[in-house]
PDB file of C-alpha atoms in Angstrom:
ATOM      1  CA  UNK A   1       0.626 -12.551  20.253  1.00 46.00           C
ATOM      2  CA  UNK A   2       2.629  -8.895  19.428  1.00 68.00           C
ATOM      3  CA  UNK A   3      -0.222  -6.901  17.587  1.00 90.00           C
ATOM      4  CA  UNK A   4       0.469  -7.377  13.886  1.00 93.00           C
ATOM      5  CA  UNK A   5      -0.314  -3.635  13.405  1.00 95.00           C
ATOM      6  CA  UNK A   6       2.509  -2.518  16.096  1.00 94.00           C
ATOM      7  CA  UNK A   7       4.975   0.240  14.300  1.00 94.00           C
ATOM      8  CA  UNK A   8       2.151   0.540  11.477  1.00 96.00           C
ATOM      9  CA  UNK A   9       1.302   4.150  10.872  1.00 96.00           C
ATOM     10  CA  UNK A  10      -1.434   5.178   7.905  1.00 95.00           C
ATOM     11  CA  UNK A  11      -0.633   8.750   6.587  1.00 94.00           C
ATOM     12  CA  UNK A  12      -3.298   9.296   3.854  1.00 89.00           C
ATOM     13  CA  UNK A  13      -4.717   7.536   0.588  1.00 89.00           C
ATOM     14  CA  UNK A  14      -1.912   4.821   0.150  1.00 93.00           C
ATOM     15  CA  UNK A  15       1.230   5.661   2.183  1.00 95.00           C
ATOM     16  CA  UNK A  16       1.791   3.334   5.116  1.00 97.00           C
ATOM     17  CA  UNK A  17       4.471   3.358   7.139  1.00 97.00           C
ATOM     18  CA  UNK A  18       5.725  -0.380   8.852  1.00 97.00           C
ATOM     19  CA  UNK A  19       8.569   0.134  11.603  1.00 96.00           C
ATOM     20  CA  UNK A  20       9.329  -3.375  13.160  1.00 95.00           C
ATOM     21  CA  UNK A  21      12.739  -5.621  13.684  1.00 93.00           C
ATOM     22  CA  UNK A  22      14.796  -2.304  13.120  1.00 95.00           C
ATOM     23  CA  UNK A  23      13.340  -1.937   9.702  1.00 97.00           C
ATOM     24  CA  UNK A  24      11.491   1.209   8.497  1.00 97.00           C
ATOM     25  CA  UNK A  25       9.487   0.736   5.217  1.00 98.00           C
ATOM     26  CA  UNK A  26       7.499   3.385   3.321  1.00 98.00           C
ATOM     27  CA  UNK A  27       4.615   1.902   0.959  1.00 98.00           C
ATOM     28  CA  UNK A  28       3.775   4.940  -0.925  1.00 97.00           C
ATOM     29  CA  UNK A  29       5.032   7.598   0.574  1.00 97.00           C
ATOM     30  CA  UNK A  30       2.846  10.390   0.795  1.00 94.00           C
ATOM     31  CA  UNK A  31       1.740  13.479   3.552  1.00 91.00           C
ATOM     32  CA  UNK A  32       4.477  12.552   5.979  1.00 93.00           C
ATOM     33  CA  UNK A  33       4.670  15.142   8.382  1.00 91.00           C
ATOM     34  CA  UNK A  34       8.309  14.088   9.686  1.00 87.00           C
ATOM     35  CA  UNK A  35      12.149  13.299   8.323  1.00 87.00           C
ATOM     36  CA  UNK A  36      13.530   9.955   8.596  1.00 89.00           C
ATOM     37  CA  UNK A  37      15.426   7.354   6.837  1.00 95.00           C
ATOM     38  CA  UNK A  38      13.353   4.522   5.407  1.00 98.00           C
ATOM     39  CA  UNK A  39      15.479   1.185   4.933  1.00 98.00           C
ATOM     40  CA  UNK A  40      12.721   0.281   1.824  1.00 98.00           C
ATOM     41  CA  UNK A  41      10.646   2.529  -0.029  1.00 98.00           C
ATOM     42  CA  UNK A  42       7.676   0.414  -2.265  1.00 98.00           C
ATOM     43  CA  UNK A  43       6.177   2.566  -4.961  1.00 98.00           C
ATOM     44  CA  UNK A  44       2.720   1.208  -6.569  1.00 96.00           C
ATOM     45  CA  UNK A  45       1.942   3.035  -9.562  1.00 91.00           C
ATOM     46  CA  UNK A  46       2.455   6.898 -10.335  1.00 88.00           C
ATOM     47  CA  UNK A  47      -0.432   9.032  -9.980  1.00 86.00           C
ATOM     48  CA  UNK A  48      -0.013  12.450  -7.521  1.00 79.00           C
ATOM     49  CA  UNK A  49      -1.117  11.094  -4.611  1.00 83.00           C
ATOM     50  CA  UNK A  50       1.389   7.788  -4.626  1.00 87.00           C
ATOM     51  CA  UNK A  51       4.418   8.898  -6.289  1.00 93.00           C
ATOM     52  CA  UNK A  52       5.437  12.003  -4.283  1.00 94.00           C
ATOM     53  CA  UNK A  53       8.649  12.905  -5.134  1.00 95.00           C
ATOM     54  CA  UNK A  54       8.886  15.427  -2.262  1.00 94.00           C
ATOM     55  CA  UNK A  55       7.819  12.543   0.377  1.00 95.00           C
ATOM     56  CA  UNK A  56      10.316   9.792  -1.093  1.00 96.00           C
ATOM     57  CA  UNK A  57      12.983  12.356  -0.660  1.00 95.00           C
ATOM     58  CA  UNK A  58      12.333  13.456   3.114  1.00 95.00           C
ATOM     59  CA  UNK A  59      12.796   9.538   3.779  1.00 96.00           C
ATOM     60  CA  UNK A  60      14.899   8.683   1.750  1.00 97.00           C
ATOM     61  CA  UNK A  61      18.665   8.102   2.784  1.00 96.00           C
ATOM     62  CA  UNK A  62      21.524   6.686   1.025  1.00 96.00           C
ATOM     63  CA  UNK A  63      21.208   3.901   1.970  1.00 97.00           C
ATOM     64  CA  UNK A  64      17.211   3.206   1.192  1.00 98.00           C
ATOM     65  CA  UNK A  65      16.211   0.938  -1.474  1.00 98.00           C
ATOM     66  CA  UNK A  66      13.549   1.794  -3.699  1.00 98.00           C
ATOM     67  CA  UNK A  67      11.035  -1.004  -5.614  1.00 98.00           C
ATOM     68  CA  UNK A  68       9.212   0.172  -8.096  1.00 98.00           C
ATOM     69  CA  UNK A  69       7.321  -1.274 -11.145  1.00 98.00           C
ATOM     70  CA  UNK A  70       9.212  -1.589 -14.275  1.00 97.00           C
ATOM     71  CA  UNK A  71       6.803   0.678 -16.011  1.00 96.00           C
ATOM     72  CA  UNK A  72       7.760   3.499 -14.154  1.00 96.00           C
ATOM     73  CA  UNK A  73      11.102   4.039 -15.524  1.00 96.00           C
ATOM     74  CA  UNK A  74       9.859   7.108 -16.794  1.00 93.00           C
ATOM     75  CA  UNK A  75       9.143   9.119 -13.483  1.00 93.00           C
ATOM     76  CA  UNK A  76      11.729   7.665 -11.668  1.00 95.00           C
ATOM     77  CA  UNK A  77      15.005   6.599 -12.804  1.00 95.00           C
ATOM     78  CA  UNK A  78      17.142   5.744 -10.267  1.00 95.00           C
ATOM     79  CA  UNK A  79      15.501   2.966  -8.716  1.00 97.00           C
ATOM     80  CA  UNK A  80      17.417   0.343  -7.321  1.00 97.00           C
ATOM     81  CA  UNK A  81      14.872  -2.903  -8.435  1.00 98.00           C
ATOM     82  CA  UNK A  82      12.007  -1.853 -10.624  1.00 98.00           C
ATOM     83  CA  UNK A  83       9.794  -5.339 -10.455  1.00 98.00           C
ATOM     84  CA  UNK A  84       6.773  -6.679 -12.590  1.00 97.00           C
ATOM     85  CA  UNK A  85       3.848  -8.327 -11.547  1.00 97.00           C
ATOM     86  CA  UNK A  86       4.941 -12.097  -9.839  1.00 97.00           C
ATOM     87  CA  UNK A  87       8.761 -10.587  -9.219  1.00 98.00           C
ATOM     88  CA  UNK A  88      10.338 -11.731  -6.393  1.00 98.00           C
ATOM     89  CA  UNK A  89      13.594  -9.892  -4.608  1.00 97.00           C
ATOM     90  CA  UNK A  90      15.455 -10.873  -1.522  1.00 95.00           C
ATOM     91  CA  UNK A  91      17.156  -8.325  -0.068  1.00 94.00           C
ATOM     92  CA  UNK A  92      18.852  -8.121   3.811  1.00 91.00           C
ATOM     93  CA  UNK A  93      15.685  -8.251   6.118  1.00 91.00           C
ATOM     94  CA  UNK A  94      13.142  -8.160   3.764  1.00 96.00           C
ATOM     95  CA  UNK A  95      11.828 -10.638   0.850  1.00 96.00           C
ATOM     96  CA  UNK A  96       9.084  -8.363  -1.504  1.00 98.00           C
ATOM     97  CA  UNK A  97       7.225 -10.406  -3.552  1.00 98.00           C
ATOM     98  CA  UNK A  98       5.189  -7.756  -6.535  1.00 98.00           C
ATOM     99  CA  UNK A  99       1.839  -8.649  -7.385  1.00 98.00           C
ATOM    100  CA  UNK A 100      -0.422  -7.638  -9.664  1.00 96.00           C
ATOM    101  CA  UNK A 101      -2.892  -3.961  -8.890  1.00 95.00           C
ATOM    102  CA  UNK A 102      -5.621  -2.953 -11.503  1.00 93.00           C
ATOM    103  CA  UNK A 103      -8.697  -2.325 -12.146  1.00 87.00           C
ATOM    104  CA  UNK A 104     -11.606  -4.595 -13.921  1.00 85.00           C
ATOM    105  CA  UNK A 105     -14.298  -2.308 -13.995  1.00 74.00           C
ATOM    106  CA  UNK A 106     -12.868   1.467 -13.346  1.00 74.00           C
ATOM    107  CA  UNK A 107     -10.496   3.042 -16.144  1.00 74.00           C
ATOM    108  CA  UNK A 108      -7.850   4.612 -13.779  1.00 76.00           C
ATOM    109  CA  UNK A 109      -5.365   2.128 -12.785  1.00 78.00           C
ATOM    110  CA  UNK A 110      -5.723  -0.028 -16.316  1.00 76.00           C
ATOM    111  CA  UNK A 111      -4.870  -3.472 -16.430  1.00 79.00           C
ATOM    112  CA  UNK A 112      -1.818  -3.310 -19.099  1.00 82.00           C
ATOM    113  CA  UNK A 113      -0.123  -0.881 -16.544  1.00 87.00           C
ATOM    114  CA  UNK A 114       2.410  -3.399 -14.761  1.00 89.00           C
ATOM    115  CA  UNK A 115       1.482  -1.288 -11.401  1.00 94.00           C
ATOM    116  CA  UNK A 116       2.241  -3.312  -8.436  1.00 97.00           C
ATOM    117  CA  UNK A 117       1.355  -4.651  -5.021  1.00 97.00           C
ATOM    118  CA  UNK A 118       3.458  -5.707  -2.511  1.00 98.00           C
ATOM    119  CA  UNK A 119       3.749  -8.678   0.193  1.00 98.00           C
ATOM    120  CA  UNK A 120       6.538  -8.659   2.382  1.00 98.00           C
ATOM    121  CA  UNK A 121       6.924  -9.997   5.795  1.00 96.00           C
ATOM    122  CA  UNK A 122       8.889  -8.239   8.886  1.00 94.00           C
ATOM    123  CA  UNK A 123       8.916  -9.560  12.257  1.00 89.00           C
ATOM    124  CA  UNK A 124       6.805 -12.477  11.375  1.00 92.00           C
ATOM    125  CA  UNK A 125       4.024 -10.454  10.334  1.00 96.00           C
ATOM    126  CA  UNK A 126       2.873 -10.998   6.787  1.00 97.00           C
ATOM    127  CA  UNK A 127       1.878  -7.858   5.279  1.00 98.00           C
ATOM    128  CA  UNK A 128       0.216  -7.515   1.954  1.00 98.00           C
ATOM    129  CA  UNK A 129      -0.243  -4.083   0.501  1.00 98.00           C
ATOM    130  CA  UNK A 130      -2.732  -4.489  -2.431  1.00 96.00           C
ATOM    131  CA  UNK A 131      -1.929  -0.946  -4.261  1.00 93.00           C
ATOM    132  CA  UNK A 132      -4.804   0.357  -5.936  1.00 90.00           C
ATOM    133  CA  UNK A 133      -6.608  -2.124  -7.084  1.00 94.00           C
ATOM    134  CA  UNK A 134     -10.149  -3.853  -7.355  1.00 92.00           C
ATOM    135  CA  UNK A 135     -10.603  -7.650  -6.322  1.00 95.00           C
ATOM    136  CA  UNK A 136      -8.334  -9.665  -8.691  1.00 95.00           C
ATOM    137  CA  UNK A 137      -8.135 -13.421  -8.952  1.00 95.00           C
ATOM    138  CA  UNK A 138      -4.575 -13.860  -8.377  1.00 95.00           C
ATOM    139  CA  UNK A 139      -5.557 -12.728  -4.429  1.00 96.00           C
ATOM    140  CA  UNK A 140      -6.687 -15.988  -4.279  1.00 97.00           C
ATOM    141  CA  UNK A 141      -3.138 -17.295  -4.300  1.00 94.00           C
ATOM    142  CA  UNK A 142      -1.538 -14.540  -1.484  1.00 97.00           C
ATOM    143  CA  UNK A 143      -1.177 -15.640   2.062  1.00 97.00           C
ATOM    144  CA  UNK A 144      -0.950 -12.582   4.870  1.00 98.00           C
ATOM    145  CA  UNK A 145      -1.851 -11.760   8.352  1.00 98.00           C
ATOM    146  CA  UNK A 146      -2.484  -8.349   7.445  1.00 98.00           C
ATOM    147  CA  UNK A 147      -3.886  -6.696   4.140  1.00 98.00           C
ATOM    148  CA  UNK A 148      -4.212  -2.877   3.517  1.00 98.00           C
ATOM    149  CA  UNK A 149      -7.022  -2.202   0.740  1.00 96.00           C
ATOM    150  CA  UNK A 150      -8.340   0.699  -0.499  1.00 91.00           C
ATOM    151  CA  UNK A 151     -11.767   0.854   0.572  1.00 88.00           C
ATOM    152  CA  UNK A 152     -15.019   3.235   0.406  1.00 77.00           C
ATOM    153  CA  UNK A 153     -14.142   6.053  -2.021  1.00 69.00           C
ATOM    154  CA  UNK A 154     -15.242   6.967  -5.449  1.00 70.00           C
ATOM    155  CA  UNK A 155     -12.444   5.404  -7.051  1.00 73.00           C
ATOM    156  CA  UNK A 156     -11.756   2.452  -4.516  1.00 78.00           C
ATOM    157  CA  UNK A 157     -13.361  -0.787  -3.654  1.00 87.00           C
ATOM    158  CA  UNK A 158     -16.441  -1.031  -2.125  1.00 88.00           C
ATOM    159  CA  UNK A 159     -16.797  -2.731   1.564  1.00 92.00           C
ATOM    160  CA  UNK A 160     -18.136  -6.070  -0.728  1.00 94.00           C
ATOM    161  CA  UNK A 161     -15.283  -5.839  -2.387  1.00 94.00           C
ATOM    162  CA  UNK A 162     -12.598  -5.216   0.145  1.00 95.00           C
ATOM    163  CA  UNK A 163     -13.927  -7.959   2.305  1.00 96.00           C
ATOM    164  CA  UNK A 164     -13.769 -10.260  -0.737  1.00 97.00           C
ATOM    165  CA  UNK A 165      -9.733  -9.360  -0.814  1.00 97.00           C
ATOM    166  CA  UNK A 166      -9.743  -9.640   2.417  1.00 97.00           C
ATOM    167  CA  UNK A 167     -10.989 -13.287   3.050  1.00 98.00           C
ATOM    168  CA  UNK A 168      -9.084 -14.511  -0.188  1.00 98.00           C
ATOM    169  CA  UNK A 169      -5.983 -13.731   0.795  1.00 97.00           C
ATOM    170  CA  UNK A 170      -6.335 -15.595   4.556  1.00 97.00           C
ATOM    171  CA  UNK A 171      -5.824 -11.961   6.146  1.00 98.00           C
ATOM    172  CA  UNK A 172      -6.509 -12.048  10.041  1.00 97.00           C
ATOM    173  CA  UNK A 173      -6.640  -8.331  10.201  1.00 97.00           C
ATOM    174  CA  UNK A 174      -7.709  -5.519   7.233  1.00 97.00           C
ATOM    175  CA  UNK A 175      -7.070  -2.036   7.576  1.00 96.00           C
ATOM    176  CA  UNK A 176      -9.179  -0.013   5.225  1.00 94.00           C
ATOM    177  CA  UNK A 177      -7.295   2.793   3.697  1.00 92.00           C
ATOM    178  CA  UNK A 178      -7.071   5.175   0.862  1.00 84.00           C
ATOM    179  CA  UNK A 179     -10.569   6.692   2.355  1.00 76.00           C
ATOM    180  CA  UNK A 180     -10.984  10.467   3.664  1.00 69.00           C
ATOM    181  CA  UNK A 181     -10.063  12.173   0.943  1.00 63.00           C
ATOM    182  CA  UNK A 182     -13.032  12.137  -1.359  1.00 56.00           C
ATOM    183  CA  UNK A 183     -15.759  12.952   1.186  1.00 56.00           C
ATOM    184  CA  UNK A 184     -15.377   9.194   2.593  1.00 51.00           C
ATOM    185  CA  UNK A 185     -15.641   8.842   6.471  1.00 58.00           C
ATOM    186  CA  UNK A 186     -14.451   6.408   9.318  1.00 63.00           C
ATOM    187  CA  UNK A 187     -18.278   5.224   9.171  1.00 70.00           C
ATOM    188  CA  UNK A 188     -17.915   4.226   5.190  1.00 71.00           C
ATOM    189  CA  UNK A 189     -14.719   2.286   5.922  1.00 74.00           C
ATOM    190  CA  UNK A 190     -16.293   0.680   9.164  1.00 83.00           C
ATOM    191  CA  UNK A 191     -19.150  -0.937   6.729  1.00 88.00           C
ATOM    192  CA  UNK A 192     -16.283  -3.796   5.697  1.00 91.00           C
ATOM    193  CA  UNK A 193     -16.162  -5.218   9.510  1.00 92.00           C
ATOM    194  CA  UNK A 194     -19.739  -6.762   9.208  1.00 94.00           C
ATOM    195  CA  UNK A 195     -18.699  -8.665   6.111  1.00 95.00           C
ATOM    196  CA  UNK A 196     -15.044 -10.101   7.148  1.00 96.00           C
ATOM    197  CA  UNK A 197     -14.836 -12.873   9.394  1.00 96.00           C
ATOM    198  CA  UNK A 198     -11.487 -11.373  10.925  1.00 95.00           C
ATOM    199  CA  UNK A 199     -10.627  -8.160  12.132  1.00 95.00           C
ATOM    200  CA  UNK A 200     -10.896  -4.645  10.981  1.00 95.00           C
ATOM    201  CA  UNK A 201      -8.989  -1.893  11.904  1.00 94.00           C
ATOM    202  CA  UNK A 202      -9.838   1.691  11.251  1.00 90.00           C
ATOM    203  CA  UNK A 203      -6.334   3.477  11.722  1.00 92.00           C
ATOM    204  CA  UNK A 204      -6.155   7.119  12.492  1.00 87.00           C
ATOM    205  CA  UNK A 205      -4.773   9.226   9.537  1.00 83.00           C
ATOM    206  CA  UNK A 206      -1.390  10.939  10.836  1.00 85.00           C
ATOM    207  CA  UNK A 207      -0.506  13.023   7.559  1.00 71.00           C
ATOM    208  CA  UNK A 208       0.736  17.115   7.622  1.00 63.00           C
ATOM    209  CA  UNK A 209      -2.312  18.749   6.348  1.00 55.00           C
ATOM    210  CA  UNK A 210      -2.327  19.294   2.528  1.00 49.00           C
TER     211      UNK A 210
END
């Protein structure tokens, strides 16, 4: 079996980068050190450190579609599908399916915001990008191979937590992420693997320094 996390790249926080099939897509696009041309850009929510208008501009082309939730009109107007939570949009290579992402017990990420996260699948890889979020419900009804969840900082899940999201939505693999910046280490995000029955993968962070 191809390695579901082949052509994934972690930059820092939330930006992931997925290059399979010919397709490049940019969750959250933040700290990348090079140029290219994403086919889809995914935008969660707007704080700093996932809506980086310098970052969506080095990848984005003319061509590159941008999803973003409805609610963040605002910040960005131009676009091209701005979703809300259970959306669905088909485009060439790609269905994106928005979920829900908020908190129940933390007051950043509110649960009124319409902020959004994302499953998709490329080269028969489900991927499932929870945003920044804690454990929700409505995980219970996502299918993936793979899940990316914030894990092991001050404002993130704990390992409990994550591996909750984890087994709920039938992920095989889970890459912690959104850890590093707030004095969390490779050991914090390394707690989850004793406490989900699949696999977890710490990635290496790959973003230009600060």
């Amino acid at each position: 079996m191809t390695d579901a996390l082949e052509g994934v790249t972690w930059f820092r926080q939330s930006s992931v980068r997925i290059r399979r099939e010919g397709l490049e897509i940019h969750v959250d696009p933040w700290g990348v050190p090079e140029t290219s041309t994403a086919h889809f850009i995914l935008l969660t929510h707007p704080h700093y450190d996932n809506f980086s208008e310098e970052d969506i501009a080095r990848v984005r082309g003319p061509e590159t579609v941008v999803v973003a939730p409805a609610t963040m009109k605002k910040q960005l107007d131009d676009a091209d599908h701005y979703l809300r939570p259970g959306d669905l949009v088909q485009l060439e290579g790609i269905d994106i399916l928005a979920v829900p992402a908020h908190n129940r017990n933390k007051k950043f990420h509110p649960p009124d915001s319409g902020w959004l996260g994302y499953v998709f699948t490329v080269g028969g890889i489900t991927y499932y990008h929870t945003g920044h979020t804690d454990f929700l419900d409505s995980m219970n009804g996502i299918q993936c191979d793979v899940v990316f969840v914030p894990c092991c900082s001050v404002y993130t899940m704990g390992p409990e937590e994550a591996a909750r999201t984890g087994k709920a939505c039938g992920a095989s693999v889970l890459v912690p992420i959104h850890w590093g910046e707030q004095k969390a280490s490779p050991d914090d995000a390394e707690t989850v693997a004793p406490l989900f029955p699949g696999q977890v993968r710490i990635l290496e962070r790959k973003a230009q320094n600060p």
